[in-house]
XYZ file of C-alpha atoms in Angstrom:
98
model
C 69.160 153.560 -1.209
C 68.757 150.302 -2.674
C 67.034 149.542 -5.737
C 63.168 148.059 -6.077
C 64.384 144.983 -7.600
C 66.823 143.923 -4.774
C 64.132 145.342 -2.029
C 61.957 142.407 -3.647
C 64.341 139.424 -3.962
C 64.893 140.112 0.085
C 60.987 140.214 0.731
C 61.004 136.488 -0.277
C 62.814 136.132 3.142
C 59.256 137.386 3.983
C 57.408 135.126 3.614
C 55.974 133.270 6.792
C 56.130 129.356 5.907
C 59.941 129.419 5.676
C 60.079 130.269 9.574
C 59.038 128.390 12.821
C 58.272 131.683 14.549
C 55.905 134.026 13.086
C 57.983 136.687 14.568
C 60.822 135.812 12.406
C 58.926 137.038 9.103
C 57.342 140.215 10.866
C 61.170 141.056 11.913
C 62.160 140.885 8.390
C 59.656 142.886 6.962
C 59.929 145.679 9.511
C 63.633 145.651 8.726
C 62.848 146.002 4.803
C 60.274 148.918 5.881
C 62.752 150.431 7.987
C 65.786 149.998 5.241
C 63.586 151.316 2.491
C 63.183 154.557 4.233
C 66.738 154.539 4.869
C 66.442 154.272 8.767
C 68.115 151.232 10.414
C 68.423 152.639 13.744
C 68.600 149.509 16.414
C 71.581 146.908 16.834
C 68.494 144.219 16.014
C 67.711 145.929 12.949
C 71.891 145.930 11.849
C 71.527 142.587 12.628
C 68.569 141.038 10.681
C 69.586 142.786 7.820
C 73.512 141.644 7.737
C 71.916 137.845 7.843
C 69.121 139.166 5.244
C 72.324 140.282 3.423
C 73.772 136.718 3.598
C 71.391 134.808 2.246
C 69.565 137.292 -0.528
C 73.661 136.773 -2.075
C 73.646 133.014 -1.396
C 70.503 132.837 -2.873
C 71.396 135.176 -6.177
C 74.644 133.224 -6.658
C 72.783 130.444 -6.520
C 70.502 131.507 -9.245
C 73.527 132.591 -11.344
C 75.270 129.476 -11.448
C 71.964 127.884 -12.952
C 70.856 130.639 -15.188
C 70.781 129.232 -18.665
C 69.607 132.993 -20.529
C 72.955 135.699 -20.229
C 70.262 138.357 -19.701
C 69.254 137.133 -16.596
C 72.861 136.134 -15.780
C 73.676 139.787 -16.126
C 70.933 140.853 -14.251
C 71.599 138.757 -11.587
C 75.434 139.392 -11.276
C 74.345 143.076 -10.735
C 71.795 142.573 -7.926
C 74.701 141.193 -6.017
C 77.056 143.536 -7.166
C 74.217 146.281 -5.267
C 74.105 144.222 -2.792
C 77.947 143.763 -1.741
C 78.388 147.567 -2.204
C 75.178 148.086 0.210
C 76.902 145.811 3.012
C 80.137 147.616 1.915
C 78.237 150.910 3.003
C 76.758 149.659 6.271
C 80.351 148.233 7.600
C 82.232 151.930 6.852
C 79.269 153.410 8.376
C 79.591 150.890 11.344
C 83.153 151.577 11.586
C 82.435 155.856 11.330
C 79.962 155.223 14.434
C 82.749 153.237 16.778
């Protein structure tokens, strides 16, 4: 569904220190389990991953803007690119299921 390379930039949401509550991190990775299988099932799980969504592009745009090498620019630009088609896919599918 989505490629390794974006499946990595949002496991650095992972990562425990960013988060007050533990739970937070163990969310997210169950979420990246769960969407790596292609399964995201639970109202919870839409939701974690439409603010993982948010801030994985924030965070890529981000990097963009201060990417010196056009390589990596390029790169980049096309993680978000698979990432706004990916949210793309989960709102038509939202809309199919209401």
């Amino acid at each position: 569904m989505l490629s390794e390379q974006l499946l990595n930039v949002m496991k650095m949401f992972c990562e425990p220190s960013l988060y007050q509550d533990f739970s937070t991190s163990t969310e997210i990775i169950n979420v990246i389990n769960q969407l790596s299988l292609g399964q995201l099932n639970t109202n919870r799980e839409k939701y974690v991953i439409s603010c993982l969504i948010l801030s994985a592009q924030e965070a890529l745009e981000s990097s963009i803007q201060k990417a010196a090498d056009s390589a990596v620019m390029s790169d980049l630009t096309k993680l978000v690119d698979e990432l706004k088609q990916f949210q793309s896919t989960l709102l038509s599918e939202e809309r199919v299921m209401h």
